[in-house]
Amino acid sequence: MGAQLRVYKRRIRSVTATKKITKAMEMIAASRVVKAQRKVAASTPYATELTRAVTAVGTGSNTKHPLTTQAETVTRSAVLLLTSDRGLAGAFNSNAIKAAERLTERLEREGKQVDTYIVGRRGIAHYNFRERKISESWTGFTDQPSYADAKKVAAPLIEAIQKDTADGGVDELHIVFTEFVSMMTQTALDDRLLPLSLDEVAQEAAPKGEILPLYDFEPSAEDVLDALLPRYVESRIYNALLQSAASKHAATRRAMKSATDNAGELIETLSRLANAARQAEITQEISEIVGGASALADATAGSDN
């Protein structure tokens, strides 16, 4: 009984230490997700207005540009997958990876070659373990991304979309990220960044009944689109990075809270088992004392006789 009691006490100490760690991680994630939410709220209007500007240029001109014109035959696509550098976030990374795999399978069924770009160690490790080709990858900034990080990610993608497919370029660009809906809900999405679907964006961006203005472009619509292309891609990727970071922190907070609650329940269970073991040990010791005293009394009575 004494050995069993020591085992219970050792496990209680271990689980208590783990509970302190998960509680601290929960509090850190809770503080970070608030900051990430603010950044998402600050960047979303800029990305939306930039999309409206691109839509205005595209609908107001007949210029053929990679930003707004669909290739006659799409043979090659790029997929950018956003994951995190760290785990302990429940199904956050696995959901994003599954969404990217579904998108890749759909594109391949359509006869397109897919180039995969990945942000985050978790996604890179998943693809490397399965020996899948990665065109380019980035790590080290998923928790707190900056606009400079978005520009670094966007640069090779912009270069690829501007090249001909015969030279290693791509005809379209997709992004897979986790949208931050609320503290309890985060959704893995896939979205086509390029070429931009002007009709869909115009319907979403313009209020009902609004008459779109006419524009005159200087020096030309093509030059304006060339200038807007990197800004558009960078802003959309930056917003997606922020959404993914906020979602990751929210998922970590939820996972760590669940772990803390489970640790508390386990401590209660182990404490009850330890109390029962201690009570059994005390009962056994009393029984041994009573038995010894009774045997001693019997031996003394026998010697007197």
Short mmCIF file of C-alpha atoms in Angstrom, two decimals:
data_model
loop_
_atom_site.label_atom_id
_atom_site.label_comp_id
_atom_site.label_asym_id
_atom_site.label_seq_id
_atom_site.Cartn_x
_atom_site.Cartn_y
_atom_site.Cartn_z
CA MET A 1 0.00 0.00 0.00
CA GLY A 2 2.84 2.40 0.80
CA ALA A 3 4.38 1.89 -2.65
CA GLN A 4 1.03 2.54 -4.36
CA LEU A 5 0.52 5.72 -2.36
CA ARG A 6 3.96 6.99 -3.45
CA VAL A 7 3.04 6.30 -7.08
CA TYR A 8 -0.17 8.34 -6.76
CA LYS A 9 1.65 11.25 -5.08
CA ARG A 10 4.33 11.26 -7.78
CA ARG A 11 1.70 11.33 -10.53
CA ILE A 12 -0.19 14.14 -8.76
CA ARG A 13 3.00 16.24 -8.63
CA SER A 14 3.67 15.54 -12.32
CA VAL A 15 0.13 16.42 -13.44
CA THR A 16 0.14 19.55 -11.25
CA ALA A 17 3.33 20.76 -12.94
CA THR A 18 1.80 20.07 -16.35
CA LYS A 19 -1.35 21.97 -15.35
CA LYS A 20 0.71 25.03 -14.45
CA ILE A 21 2.39 24.93 -17.87
CA THR A 22 -0.86 24.56 -19.83
CA LYS A 23 -2.49 27.33 -17.78
CA ALA A 24 0.42 29.66 -18.54
CA MET A 25 0.23 28.81 -22.25
CA GLU A 26 -3.51 29.44 -22.21
CA MET A 27 -2.99 32.91 -20.74
CA ILE A 28 -0.23 33.73 -23.24
CA ALA A 29 -2.40 32.64 -26.17
CA ALA A 30 -5.33 34.67 -24.83
CA SER A 31 -3.22 37.83 -24.74
CA ARG A 32 -1.77 37.22 -28.19
CA VAL A 33 -5.09 36.51 -29.87
CA VAL A 34 -6.41 39.93 -28.81
CA LYS A 35 -3.44 41.65 -30.48
CA ALA A 36 -3.83 39.48 -33.56
CA GLN A 37 -7.54 40.37 -33.78
CA ARG A 38 -6.67 44.07 -33.79
CA LYS A 39 -4.18 43.58 -36.61
CA VAL A 40 -6.74 41.63 -38.64
CA ALA A 41 -9.32 44.39 -38.13
CA ALA A 42 -6.78 47.01 -39.19
CA SER A 43 -5.59 45.21 -42.34
CA THR A 44 -8.92 43.96 -43.70
CA PRO A 45 -10.27 47.39 -44.88
CA TYR A 46 -7.01 48.06 -46.75
CA ALA A 47 -7.14 44.69 -48.52
CA THR A 48 -10.82 45.21 -49.37
CA GLU A 49 -10.32 48.69 -50.80
CA LEU A 50 -7.29 47.58 -52.80
CA THR A 51 -9.38 44.77 -54.27
CA ARG A 52 -12.05 47.33 -55.19
CA ALA A 53 -9.39 49.46 -56.90
CA VAL A 54 -8.14 46.51 -58.92
CA THR A 55 -11.73 45.64 -59.83
CA ALA A 56 -12.34 49.21 -61.00
CA VAL A 57 -9.29 49.12 -63.24
CA GLY A 58 -10.14 45.69 -64.60
CA THR A 59 -13.78 46.47 -65.37
CA GLY A 60 -12.97 49.92 -66.75
CA SER A 61 -10.49 48.70 -69.36
CA ASN A 62 -10.05 45.97 -71.95
CA THR A 63 -6.41 45.33 -71.05
CA LYS A 64 -5.33 41.71 -70.80
CA HIS A 65 -3.31 41.32 -67.63
CA PRO A 66 -2.38 38.33 -65.39
CA LEU A 67 -4.17 40.07 -62.53
CA THR A 68 -7.58 40.08 -64.19
CA THR A 69 -7.46 37.83 -67.27
CA GLN A 70 -7.99 34.08 -67.16
CA ALA A 71 -5.66 32.09 -69.43
CA GLU A 72 -7.38 30.27 -72.30
CA THR A 73 -5.87 26.97 -71.14
CA VAL A 74 -4.82 26.71 -67.51
CA THR A 75 -2.04 24.13 -67.26
CA ARG A 76 -0.22 25.09 -64.06
CA SER A 77 -1.40 26.40 -60.70
CA ALA A 78 0.35 27.58 -57.54
CA VAL A 79 -1.05 26.78 -54.09
CA LEU A 80 0.13 28.72 -51.04
CA LEU A 81 -0.55 26.87 -47.77
CA LEU A 82 -0.42 28.78 -44.45
CA THR A 83 0.30 26.70 -41.33
CA SER A 84 2.08 27.44 -38.04
CA ASP A 85 5.61 26.87 -36.80
CA ARG A 86 4.39 25.36 -33.53
CA GLY A 87 1.81 22.78 -32.57
CA LEU A 88 -0.37 22.50 -29.45
CA ALA A 89 -3.25 24.06 -31.38
CA GLY A 90 -5.70 21.20 -31.73
CA ALA A 91 -6.78 20.54 -35.32
CA PHE A 92 -5.64 23.95 -36.60
CA ASN A 93 -2.80 22.70 -38.83
CA SER A 94 -4.43 19.44 -39.87
CA ASN A 95 -7.56 21.25 -41.09
CA ALA A 96 -5.51 23.65 -43.23
CA ILE A 97 -3.41 20.80 -44.64
CA LYS A 98 -6.53 18.77 -45.49
CA ALA A 99 -8.04 21.78 -47.25
CA ALA A 100 -4.83 22.20 -49.30
CA GLU A 101 -4.81 18.50 -50.20
CA ARG A 102 -8.45 18.64 -51.33
CA LEU A 103 -7.69 21.70 -53.46
CA THR A 104 -4.61 20.02 -54.96
CA GLU A 105 -6.58 16.89 -55.81
CA ARG A 106 -9.30 18.96 -57.49
CA LEU A 107 -6.79 20.92 -59.56
CA GLU A 108 -4.97 17.75 -60.59
CA ARG A 109 -8.26 16.14 -61.64
CA GLU A 110 -8.74 19.17 -63.90
CA GLY A 111 -5.42 18.33 -65.56
CA LYS A 112 -3.37 21.09 -63.94
CA GLN A 113 0.15 20.80 -62.58
CA VAL A 114 0.34 22.11 -59.01
CA ASP A 115 3.29 23.94 -57.45
CA THR A 116 3.04 24.04 -53.65
CA TYR A 117 4.38 26.89 -51.51
CA ILE A 118 4.19 26.51 -47.72
CA VAL A 119 4.46 28.84 -44.74
CA GLY A 120 5.07 27.18 -41.34
CA ARG A 121 7.12 24.25 -40.07
CA ARG A 122 4.06 22.04 -39.51
CA GLY A 123 3.03 22.10 -43.15
CA ILE A 124 6.63 21.64 -44.32
CA ALA A 125 7.12 18.64 -42.02
CA HIS A 126 3.87 17.08 -43.29
CA TYR A 127 4.90 17.34 -46.93
CA ASN A 128 8.52 16.32 -46.32
CA PHE A 129 7.43 13.22 -44.39
CA ARG A 130 5.31 12.17 -47.38
CA GLU A 131 8.11 13.10 -49.81
CA ARG A 132 6.01 15.64 -51.68
CA LYS A 133 7.67 18.39 -53.65
CA ILE A 134 7.67 21.90 -52.17
CA SER A 135 8.49 24.75 -54.54
CA GLU A 136 9.43 27.16 -51.74
CA SER A 137 8.84 27.49 -48.01
CA TRP A 138 9.12 30.03 -45.19
CA THR A 139 9.30 29.70 -41.40
CA GLY A 140 9.88 31.75 -38.27
CA PHE A 141 7.14 34.40 -38.36
CA THR A 142 3.77 32.63 -38.23
CA ASP A 143 2.93 33.78 -34.69
CA GLN A 144 3.51 37.48 -35.38
CA PRO A 145 3.71 38.12 -39.14
CA SER A 146 4.69 41.51 -40.50
CA TYR A 147 4.11 43.16 -43.87
CA ALA A 148 7.78 42.52 -44.69
CA ASP A 149 7.12 38.80 -44.22
CA ALA A 150 4.15 39.03 -46.60
CA LYS A 151 6.31 40.74 -49.21
CA LYS A 152 8.92 38.00 -48.85
CA VAL A 153 6.28 35.34 -49.44
CA ALA A 154 4.61 37.22 -52.29
CA ALA A 155 7.78 37.91 -54.30
CA PRO A 156 8.30 34.42 -55.83
CA LEU A 157 4.55 34.03 -56.38
CA ILE A 158 4.33 37.33 -58.29
CA GLU A 159 7.37 36.30 -60.32
CA ALA A 160 5.74 32.95 -61.14
CA ILE A 161 2.43 34.51 -62.23
CA GLN A 162 4.27 36.94 -64.53
CA LYS A 163 6.20 34.16 -66.28
CA ASP A 164 4.98 31.96 -69.08
CA THR A 165 4.19 28.39 -68.07
CA ALA A 166 6.85 27.19 -70.51
CA ASP A 167 9.43 29.08 -68.44
CA GLY A 168 8.20 27.70 -65.11
CA GLY A 169 5.43 30.20 -64.51
CA VAL A 170 1.85 29.56 -63.37
CA ASP A 171 -1.54 30.52 -64.75
CA GLU A 172 -3.35 30.97 -61.44
CA LEU A 173 -2.62 31.39 -57.75
CA HIS A 174 -4.58 29.87 -54.87
CA ILE A 175 -4.14 30.40 -51.13
CA VAL A 176 -5.22 28.10 -48.28
CA PHE A 177 -5.48 29.68 -44.83
CA THR A 178 -7.58 29.60 -41.67
CA GLU A 179 -10.12 32.39 -41.36
CA PHE A 180 -10.67 33.82 -37.90
CA VAL A 181 -14.44 33.93 -37.37
CA SER A 182 -14.57 34.10 -33.57
CA MET A 183 -12.73 32.85 -30.51
CA MET A 184 -14.56 29.53 -30.85
CA THR A 185 -14.74 29.22 -34.64
CA GLN A 186 -11.90 29.15 -37.16
CA THR A 187 -12.47 27.86 -40.68
CA ALA A 188 -9.92 26.54 -43.18
CA LEU A 189 -10.56 28.19 -46.57
CA ASP A 190 -9.12 28.04 -50.06
CA ASP A 191 -9.34 31.15 -52.22
CA ARG A 192 -8.11 32.03 -55.70
CA LEU A 193 -6.01 35.18 -55.59
CA LEU A 194 -5.10 35.37 -59.28
CA PRO A 195 -6.56 35.92 -61.75
CA LEU A 196 -9.14 38.02 -59.97
CA SER A 197 -12.77 37.21 -60.74
CA LEU A 198 -14.04 40.69 -61.53
CA ASP A 199 -17.74 39.84 -61.59
CA GLU A 200 -17.72 38.13 -58.19
CA VAL A 201 -15.61 40.83 -56.53
CA ALA A 202 -17.72 43.61 -58.00
CA GLN A 203 -20.89 42.02 -56.64
CA GLU A 204 -19.34 41.60 -53.17
CA ALA A 205 -17.61 44.97 -52.96
CA ALA A 206 -20.21 47.27 -54.48
CA PRO A 207 -23.42 47.98 -52.53
CA LYS A 208 -26.66 47.17 -54.28
CA GLY A 209 -27.81 49.89 -56.63
CA GLU A 210 -24.44 51.68 -56.70
CA ILE A 211 -23.35 52.97 -60.09
CA LEU A 212 -19.66 52.33 -60.65
CA PRO A 213 -17.74 55.43 -61.82
CA LEU A 214 -15.86 55.71 -65.10
CA TYR A 215 -12.09 56.08 -64.96
CA ASP A 216 -9.44 57.51 -67.22
CA PHE A 217 -6.06 55.82 -66.62
CA GLU A 218 -2.70 57.52 -66.86
CA PRO A 219 -0.31 56.52 -68.28
CA SER A 220 -2.34 53.39 -69.18
CA ALA A 221 -4.53 50.75 -67.57
CA GLU A 222 -1.80 48.14 -68.06
CA ASP A 223 0.74 50.27 -66.17
CA VAL A 224 -1.76 50.80 -63.36
CA LEU A 225 -2.38 47.04 -63.12
CA ASP A 226 1.38 46.39 -63.13
CA ALA A 227 1.69 48.75 -60.17
CA LEU A 228 -1.31 47.26 -58.33
CA LEU A 229 -0.37 43.60 -58.87
CA PRO A 230 2.32 43.34 -56.17
CA ARG A 231 0.33 45.52 -53.75
CA TYR A 232 -2.77 43.39 -54.21
CA VAL A 233 -0.97 40.06 -53.72
CA GLU A 234 1.03 41.34 -50.75
CA SER A 235 -2.00 42.80 -48.99
CA ARG A 236 -4.08 39.66 -49.47
CA ILE A 237 -1.27 37.41 -48.24
CA TYR A 238 -0.62 39.71 -45.28
CA ASN A 239 -4.28 39.64 -44.29
CA ALA A 240 -4.32 35.83 -44.64
CA LEU A 241 -1.19 35.56 -42.47
CA LEU A 242 -2.85 37.68 -39.78
CA GLN A 243 -6.06 35.66 -39.98
CA SER A 244 -4.04 32.46 -39.67
CA ALA A 245 -2.06 33.79 -36.69
CA ALA A 246 -5.22 34.88 -34.86
CA SER A 247 -6.82 31.50 -35.57
CA LYS A 248 -3.76 29.66 -34.31
CA HIS A 249 -3.69 31.60 -31.03
CA ALA A 250 -7.41 31.02 -30.52
CA ALA A 251 -6.97 27.30 -31.22
CA THR A 252 -4.02 27.14 -28.81
CA ARG A 253 -6.01 28.90 -26.11
CA ARG A 254 -8.89 26.47 -26.54
CA ALA A 255 -6.60 23.42 -26.57
CA MET A 256 -4.66 24.56 -23.51
CA LYS A 257 -7.87 25.32 -21.60
CA SER A 258 -9.09 21.81 -22.37
CA ALA A 259 -5.75 20.38 -21.25
CA THR A 260 -5.86 22.41 -18.02
CA ASP A 261 -9.40 21.24 -17.27
CA ASN A 262 -8.45 17.63 -17.97
CA ALA A 263 -5.41 17.94 -15.70
CA GLY A 264 -7.62 19.26 -12.91
CA GLU A 265 -10.01 16.33 -13.28
CA LEU A 266 -7.10 13.88 -13.30
CA ILE A 267 -5.67 15.46 -10.14
CA GLU A 268 -9.03 15.04 -8.40
CA THR A 269 -9.21 11.39 -9.45
CA LEU A 270 -5.65 10.69 -8.34
CA SER A 271 -6.27 12.49 -5.05
CA ARG A 272 -9.27 10.26 -4.34
CA LEU A 273 -7.23 7.16 -5.17
CA ALA A 274 -4.37 8.40 -2.98
CA ASN A 275 -6.78 9.06 -0.09
CA ALA A 276 -8.25 5.58 -0.48
CA ALA A 277 -4.77 4.05 -0.55
CA ARG A 278 -3.75 6.02 2.54
CA GLN A 279 -6.93 5.00 4.35
CA ALA A 280 -6.32 1.38 3.42
CA GLU A 281 -2.75 1.66 4.68
CA ILE A 282 -3.92 3.17 7.98
CA THR A 283 -6.56 0.47 8.34
CA GLN A 284 -3.97 -2.22 7.69
CA GLU A 285 -1.59 -0.71 10.26
CA ILE A 286 -4.39 -0.57 12.88
CA SER A 287 -5.30 -4.17 12.13
CA GLU A 288 -1.68 -5.22 12.54
CA ILE A 289 -1.37 -3.33 15.86
CA VAL A 290 -4.62 -4.80 17.17
CA GLY A 291 -3.58 -8.24 16.03
CA GLY A 292 -0.17 -7.91 17.64
CA ALA A 293 -1.67 -6.63 20.91
CA SER A 294 -4.15 -9.49 20.96
CA ALA A 295 -1.42 -12.03 20.35
CA LEU A 296 0.69 -10.49 23.10
CA ALA A 297 -2.23 -10.59 25.53
CA ASP A 298 -2.89 -14.24 24.73
CA ALA A 299 0.76 -15.08 25.22
CA THR A 300 0.86 -13.29 28.59
CA ALA A 301 -2.32 -15.06 29.78
CA GLY A 302 -0.87 -18.42 28.81
CA SER A 303 2.34 -17.85 30.77
CA ASP A 304 0.40 -16.85 33.92
CA ASN A 305 -1.54 -20.11 33.78
#
